[in-house]
PDB file of C-alpha atoms in Angstrom:
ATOM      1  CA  UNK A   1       0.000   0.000   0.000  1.00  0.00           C
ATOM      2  CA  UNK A   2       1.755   3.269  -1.215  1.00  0.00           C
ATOM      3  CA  UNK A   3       0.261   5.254   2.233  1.00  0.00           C
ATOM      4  CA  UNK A   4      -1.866   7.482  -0.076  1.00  0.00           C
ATOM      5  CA  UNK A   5      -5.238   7.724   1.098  1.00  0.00           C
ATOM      6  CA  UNK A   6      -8.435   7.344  -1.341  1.00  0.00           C
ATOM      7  CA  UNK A   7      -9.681  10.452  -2.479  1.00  0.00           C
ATOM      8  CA  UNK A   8     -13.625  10.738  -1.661  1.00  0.00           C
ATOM      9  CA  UNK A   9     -15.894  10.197  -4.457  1.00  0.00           C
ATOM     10  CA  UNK A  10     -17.875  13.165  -6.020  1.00  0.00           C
ATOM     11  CA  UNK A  11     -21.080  14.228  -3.588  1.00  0.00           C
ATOM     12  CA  UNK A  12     -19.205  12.590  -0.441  1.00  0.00           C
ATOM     13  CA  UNK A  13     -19.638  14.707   2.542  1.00  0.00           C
ATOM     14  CA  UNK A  14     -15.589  15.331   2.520  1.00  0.00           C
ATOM     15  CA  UNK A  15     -15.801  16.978  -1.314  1.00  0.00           C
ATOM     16  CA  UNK A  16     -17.414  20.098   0.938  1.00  0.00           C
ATOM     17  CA  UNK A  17     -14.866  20.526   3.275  1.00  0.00           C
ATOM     18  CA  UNK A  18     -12.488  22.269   1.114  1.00  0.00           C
ATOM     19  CA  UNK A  19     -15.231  24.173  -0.018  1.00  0.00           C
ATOM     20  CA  UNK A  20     -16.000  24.874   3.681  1.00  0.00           C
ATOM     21  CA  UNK A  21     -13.129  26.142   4.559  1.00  0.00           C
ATOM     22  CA  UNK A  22     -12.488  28.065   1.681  1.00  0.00           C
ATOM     23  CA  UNK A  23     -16.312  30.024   2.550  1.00  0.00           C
ATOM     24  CA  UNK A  24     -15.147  30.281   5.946  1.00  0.00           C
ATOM     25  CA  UNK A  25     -11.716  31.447   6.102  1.00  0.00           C
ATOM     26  CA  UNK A  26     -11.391  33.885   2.813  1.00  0.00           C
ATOM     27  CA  UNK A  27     -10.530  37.394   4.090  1.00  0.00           C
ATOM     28  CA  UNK A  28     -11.191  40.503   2.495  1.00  0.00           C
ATOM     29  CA  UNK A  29      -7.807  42.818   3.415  1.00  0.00           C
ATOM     30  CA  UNK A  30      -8.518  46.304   2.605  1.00  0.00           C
ATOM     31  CA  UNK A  31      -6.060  47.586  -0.369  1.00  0.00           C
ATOM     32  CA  UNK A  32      -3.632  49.748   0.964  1.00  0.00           C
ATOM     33  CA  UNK A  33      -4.337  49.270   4.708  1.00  0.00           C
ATOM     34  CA  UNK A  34      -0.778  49.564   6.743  1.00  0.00           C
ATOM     35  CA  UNK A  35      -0.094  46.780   9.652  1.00  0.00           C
ATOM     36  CA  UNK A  36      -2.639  44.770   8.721  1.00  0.00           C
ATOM     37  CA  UNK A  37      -0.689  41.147   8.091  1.00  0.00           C
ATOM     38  CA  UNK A  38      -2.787  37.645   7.212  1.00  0.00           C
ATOM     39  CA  UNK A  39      -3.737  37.174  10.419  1.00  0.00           C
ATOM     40  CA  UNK A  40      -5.635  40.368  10.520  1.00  0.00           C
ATOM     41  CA  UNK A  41      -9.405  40.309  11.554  1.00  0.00           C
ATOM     42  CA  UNK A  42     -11.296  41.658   8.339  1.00  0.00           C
ATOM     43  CA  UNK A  43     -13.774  43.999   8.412  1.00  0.00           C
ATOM     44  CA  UNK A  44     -17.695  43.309   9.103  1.00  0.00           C
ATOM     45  CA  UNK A  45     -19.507  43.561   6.421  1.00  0.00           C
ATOM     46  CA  UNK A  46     -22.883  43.063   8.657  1.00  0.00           C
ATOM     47  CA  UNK A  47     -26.184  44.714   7.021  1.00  0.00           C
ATOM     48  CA  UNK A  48     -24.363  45.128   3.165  1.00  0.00           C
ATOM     49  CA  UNK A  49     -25.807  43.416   0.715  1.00  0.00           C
ATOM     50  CA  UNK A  50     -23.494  41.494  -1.513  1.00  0.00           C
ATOM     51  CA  UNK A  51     -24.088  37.949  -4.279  1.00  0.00           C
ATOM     52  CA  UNK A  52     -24.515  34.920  -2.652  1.00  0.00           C
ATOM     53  CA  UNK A  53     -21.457  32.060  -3.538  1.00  0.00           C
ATOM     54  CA  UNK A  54     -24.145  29.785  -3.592  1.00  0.00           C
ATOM     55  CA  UNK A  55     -27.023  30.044  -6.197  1.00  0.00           C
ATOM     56  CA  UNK A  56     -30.619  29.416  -5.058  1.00  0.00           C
ATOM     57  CA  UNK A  57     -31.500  26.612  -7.061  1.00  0.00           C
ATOM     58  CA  UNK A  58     -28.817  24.143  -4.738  1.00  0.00           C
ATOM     59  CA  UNK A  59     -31.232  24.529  -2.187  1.00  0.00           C
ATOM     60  CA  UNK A  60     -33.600  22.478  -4.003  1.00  0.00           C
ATOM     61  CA  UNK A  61     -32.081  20.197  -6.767  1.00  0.00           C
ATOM     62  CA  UNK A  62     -32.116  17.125  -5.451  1.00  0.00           C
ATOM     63  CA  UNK A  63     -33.664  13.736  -6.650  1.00  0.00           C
ATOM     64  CA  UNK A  64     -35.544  13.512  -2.868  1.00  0.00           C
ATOM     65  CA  UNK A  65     -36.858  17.233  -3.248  1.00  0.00           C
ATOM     66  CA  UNK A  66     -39.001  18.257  -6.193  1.00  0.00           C
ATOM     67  CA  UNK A  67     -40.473  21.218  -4.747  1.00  0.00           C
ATOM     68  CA  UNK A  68     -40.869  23.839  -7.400  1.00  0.00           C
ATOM     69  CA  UNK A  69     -38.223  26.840  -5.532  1.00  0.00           C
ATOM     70  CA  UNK A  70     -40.556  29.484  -3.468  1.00  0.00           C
ATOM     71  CA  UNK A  71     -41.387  32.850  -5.017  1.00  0.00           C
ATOM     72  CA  UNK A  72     -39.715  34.649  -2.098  1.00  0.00           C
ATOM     73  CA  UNK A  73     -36.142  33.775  -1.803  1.00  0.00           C
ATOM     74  CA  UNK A  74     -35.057  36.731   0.174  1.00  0.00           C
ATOM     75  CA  UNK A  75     -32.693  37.264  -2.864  1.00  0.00           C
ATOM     76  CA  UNK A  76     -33.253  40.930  -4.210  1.00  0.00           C
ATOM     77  CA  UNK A  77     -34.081  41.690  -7.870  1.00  0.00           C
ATOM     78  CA  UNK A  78     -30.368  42.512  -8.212  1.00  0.00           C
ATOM     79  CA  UNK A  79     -29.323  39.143  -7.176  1.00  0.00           C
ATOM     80  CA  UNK A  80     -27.905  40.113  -3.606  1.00  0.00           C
ATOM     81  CA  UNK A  81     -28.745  39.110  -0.325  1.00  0.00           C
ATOM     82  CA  UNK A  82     -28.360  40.998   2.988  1.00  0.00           C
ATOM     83  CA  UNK A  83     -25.531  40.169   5.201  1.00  0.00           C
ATOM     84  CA  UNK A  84     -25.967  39.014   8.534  1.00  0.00           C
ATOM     85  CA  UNK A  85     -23.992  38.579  11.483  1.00  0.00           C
ATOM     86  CA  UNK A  86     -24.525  36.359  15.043  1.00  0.00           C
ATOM     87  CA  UNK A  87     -24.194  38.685  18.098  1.00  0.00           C
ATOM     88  CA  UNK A  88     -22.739  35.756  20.353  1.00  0.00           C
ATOM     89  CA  UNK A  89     -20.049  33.871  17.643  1.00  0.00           C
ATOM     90  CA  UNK A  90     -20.132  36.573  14.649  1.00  0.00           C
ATOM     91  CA  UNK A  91     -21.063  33.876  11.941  1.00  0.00           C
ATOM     92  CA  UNK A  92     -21.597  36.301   9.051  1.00  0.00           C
ATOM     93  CA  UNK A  93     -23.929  34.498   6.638  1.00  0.00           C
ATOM     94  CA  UNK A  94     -26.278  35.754   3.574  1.00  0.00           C
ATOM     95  CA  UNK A  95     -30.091  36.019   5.021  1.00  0.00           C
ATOM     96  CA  UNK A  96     -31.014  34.018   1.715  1.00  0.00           C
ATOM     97  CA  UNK A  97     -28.307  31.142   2.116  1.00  0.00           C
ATOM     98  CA  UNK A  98     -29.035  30.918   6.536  1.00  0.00           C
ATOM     99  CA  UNK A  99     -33.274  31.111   5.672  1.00  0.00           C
ATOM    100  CA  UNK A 100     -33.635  34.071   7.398  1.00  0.00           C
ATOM    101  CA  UNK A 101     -35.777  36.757   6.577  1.00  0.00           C
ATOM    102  CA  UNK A 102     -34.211  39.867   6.037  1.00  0.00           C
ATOM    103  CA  UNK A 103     -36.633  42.108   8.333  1.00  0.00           C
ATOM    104  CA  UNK A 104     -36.337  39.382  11.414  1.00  0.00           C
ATOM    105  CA  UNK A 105     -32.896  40.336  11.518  1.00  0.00           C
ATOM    106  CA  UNK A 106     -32.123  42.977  14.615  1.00  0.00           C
ATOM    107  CA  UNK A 107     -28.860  43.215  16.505  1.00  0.00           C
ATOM    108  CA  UNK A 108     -29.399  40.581  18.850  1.00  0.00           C
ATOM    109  CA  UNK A 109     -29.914  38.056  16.075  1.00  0.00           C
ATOM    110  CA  UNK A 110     -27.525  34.423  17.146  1.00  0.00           C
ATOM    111  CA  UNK A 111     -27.308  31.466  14.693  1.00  0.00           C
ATOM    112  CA  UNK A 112     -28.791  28.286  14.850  1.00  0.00           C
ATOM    113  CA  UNK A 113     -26.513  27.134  16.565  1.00  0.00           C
ATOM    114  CA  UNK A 114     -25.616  30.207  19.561  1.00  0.00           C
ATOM    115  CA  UNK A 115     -29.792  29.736  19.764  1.00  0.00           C
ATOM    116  CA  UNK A 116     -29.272  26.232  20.956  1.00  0.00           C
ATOM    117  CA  UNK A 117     -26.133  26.984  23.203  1.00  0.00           C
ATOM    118  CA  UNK A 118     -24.493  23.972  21.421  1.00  0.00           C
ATOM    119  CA  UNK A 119     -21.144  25.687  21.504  1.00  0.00           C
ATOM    120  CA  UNK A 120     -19.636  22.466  20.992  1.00  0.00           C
ATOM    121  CA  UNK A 121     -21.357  21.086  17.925  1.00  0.00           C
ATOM    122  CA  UNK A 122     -19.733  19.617  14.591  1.00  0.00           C
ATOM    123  CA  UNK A 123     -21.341  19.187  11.362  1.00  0.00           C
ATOM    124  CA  UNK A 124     -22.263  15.390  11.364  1.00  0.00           C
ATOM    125  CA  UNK A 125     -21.239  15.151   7.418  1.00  0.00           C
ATOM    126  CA  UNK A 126     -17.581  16.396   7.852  1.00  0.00           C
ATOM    127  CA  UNK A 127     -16.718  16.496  11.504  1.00  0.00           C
ATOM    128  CA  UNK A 128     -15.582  20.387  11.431  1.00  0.00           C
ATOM    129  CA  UNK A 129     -17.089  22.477  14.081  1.00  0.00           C
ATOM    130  CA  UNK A 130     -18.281  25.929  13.687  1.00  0.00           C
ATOM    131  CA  UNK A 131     -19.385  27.771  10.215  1.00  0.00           C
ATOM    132  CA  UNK A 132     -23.137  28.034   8.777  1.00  0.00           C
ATOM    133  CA  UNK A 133     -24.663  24.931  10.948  1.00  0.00           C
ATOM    134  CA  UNK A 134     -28.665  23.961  10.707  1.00  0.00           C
ATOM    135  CA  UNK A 135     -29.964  21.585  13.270  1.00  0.00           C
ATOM    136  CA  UNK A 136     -31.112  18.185  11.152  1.00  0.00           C
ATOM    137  CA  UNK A 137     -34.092  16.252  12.071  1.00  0.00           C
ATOM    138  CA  UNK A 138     -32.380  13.734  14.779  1.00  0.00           C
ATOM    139  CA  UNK A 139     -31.103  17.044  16.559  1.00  0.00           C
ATOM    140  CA  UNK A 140     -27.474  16.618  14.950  1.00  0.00           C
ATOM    141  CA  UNK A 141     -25.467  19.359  13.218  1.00  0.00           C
ATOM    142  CA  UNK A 142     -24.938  19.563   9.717  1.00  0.00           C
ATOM    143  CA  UNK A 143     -23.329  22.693   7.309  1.00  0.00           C
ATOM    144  CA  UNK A 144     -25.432  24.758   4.892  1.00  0.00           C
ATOM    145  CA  UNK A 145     -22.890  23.795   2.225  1.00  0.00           C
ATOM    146  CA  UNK A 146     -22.293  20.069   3.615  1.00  0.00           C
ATOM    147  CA  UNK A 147     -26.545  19.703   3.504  1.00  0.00           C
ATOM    148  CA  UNK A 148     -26.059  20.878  -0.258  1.00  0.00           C
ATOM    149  CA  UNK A 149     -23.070  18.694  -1.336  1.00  0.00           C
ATOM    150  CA  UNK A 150     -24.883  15.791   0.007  1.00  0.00           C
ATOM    151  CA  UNK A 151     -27.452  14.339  -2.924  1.00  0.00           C
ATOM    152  CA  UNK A 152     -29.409  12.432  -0.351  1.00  0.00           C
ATOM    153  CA  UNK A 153     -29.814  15.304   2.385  1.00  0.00           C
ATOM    154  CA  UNK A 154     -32.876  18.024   1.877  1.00  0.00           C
ATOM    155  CA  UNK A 155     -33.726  20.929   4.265  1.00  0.00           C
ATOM    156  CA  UNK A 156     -37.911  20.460   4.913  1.00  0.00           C
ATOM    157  CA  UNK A 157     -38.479  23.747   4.755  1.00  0.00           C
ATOM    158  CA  UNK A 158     -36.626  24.924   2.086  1.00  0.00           C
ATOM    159  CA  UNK A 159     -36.825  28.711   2.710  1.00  0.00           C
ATOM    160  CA  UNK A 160     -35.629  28.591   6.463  1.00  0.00           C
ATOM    161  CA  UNK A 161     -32.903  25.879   5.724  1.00  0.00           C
ATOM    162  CA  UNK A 162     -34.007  24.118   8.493  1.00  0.00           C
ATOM    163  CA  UNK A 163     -34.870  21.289   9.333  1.00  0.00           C
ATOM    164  CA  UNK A 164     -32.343  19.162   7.429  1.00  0.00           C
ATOM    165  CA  UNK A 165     -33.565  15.613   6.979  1.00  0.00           C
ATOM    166  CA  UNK A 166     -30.474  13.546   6.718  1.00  0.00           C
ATOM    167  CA  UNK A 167     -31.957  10.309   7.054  1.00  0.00           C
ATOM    168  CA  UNK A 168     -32.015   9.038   3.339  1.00  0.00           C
ATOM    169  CA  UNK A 169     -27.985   8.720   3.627  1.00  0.00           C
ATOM    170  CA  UNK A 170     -26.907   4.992   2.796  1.00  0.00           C
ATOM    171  CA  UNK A 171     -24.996   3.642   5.043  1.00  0.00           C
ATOM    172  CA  UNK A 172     -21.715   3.156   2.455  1.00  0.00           C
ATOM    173  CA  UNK A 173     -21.479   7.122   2.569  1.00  0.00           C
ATOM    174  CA  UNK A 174     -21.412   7.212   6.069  1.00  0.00           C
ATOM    175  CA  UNK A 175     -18.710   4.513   6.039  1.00  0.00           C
ATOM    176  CA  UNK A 176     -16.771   7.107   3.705  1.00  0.00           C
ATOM    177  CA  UNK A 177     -17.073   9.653   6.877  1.00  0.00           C
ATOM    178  CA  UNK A 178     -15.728   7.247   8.943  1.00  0.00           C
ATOM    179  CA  UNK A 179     -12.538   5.866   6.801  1.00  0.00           C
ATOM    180  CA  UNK A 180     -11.790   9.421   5.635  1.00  0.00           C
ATOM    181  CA  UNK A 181     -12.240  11.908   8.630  1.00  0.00           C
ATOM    182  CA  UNK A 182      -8.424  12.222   8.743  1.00  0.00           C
ATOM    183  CA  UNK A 183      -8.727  14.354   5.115  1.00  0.00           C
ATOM    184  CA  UNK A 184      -9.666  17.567   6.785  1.00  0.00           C
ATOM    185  CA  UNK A 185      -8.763  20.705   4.885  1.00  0.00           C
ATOM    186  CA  UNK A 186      -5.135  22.168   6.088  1.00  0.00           C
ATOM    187  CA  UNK A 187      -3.656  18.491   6.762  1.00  0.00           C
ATOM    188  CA  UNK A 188      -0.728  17.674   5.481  1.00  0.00           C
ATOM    189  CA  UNK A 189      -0.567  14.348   3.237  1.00  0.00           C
TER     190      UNK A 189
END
């Protein structure tokens, strides 16, 4: 055996981790800004509205989901979405991607998972805590992008991304989780 692991197969939880990490940790440094190194903090962009990475229609193409995709996406006519930010963790997320609607949001909105006080929790598809996390149906954790990535996993209520019914996972993908956990983004290998 030549100690090179398998990579995961297309629509395996692990093909969103990259992804995941990518959403999570790209910074926006301010051109021309003085002392400001990688490890600066960038700015909030809380309340802007900016494009969504993710277009609406992966929220409900899926062979288990057929719904038609709602009339009110919370997606503007120019194609942006309002940016929103946790007051406990400062998750920023898009209203339209998180399934909130833009005029619920007030300063002392939390995330899913700040709501819940699960400071702790992991997304059950990819085993990385923190990020964009929607409760599922058997009170687990799963990513926004994981949920999408995954062809057998649908959010019930697709406008408010929540719940996410996980169940119709075959078991051979969750074996994948299992025998590749150790192929987390930033490893080296």
């Amino acid at each position: 055996m030549s100690g090179v692991p398998a990579r995961p197969t297309l629509g395996s939880p692990l093909m969103a981790a990259p992804l995941l990490q990518s959403l999570q940790t790209e910074k926006e440094t301010p051109q021309g800004s003085l002392g400001e190194g990688p490890s600066a903090t960038p700015p909030s962009k809380s309340g802007q509205k900016t494009r969504p990475l993710i277009p609406e229609m992966c929220f409900t193409s899926s062979g288990e989901n057929t719904e038609p995709l709602p009339a009110n996406s919370y997606i503007g006519d120019d194609g942006t979405s309002l940016l929103i930010s946790c007051a406990k963790c400062c998750l920023q997320v898009h209203a339209s991607c998180y399934g909130i609607r833009p005029e619920l949001v007030n300063e002392g909105w939390t995330c899913s998972r700040c709501a819940a006080h699960a400071w702790t929790a992991e997304c059950c598809l990819c085993n990385l805590r923190g990020g964009a996390l929607q409760m599922t149906t058997d009170r687990r954790w799963v990513h926004v992008i994981c949920a999408i990535a995954v062809p057998e996993v649908r959010f019930l209520n697709v406008m408010e991304r929540h719940p996410v019914d996980i169940s119709a996972i075959p078991e051979q993908r969750w074996k994948l989780v299992g025998a590749l956990e150790f192929l987390r983004p930033g490893d080296a290998g």
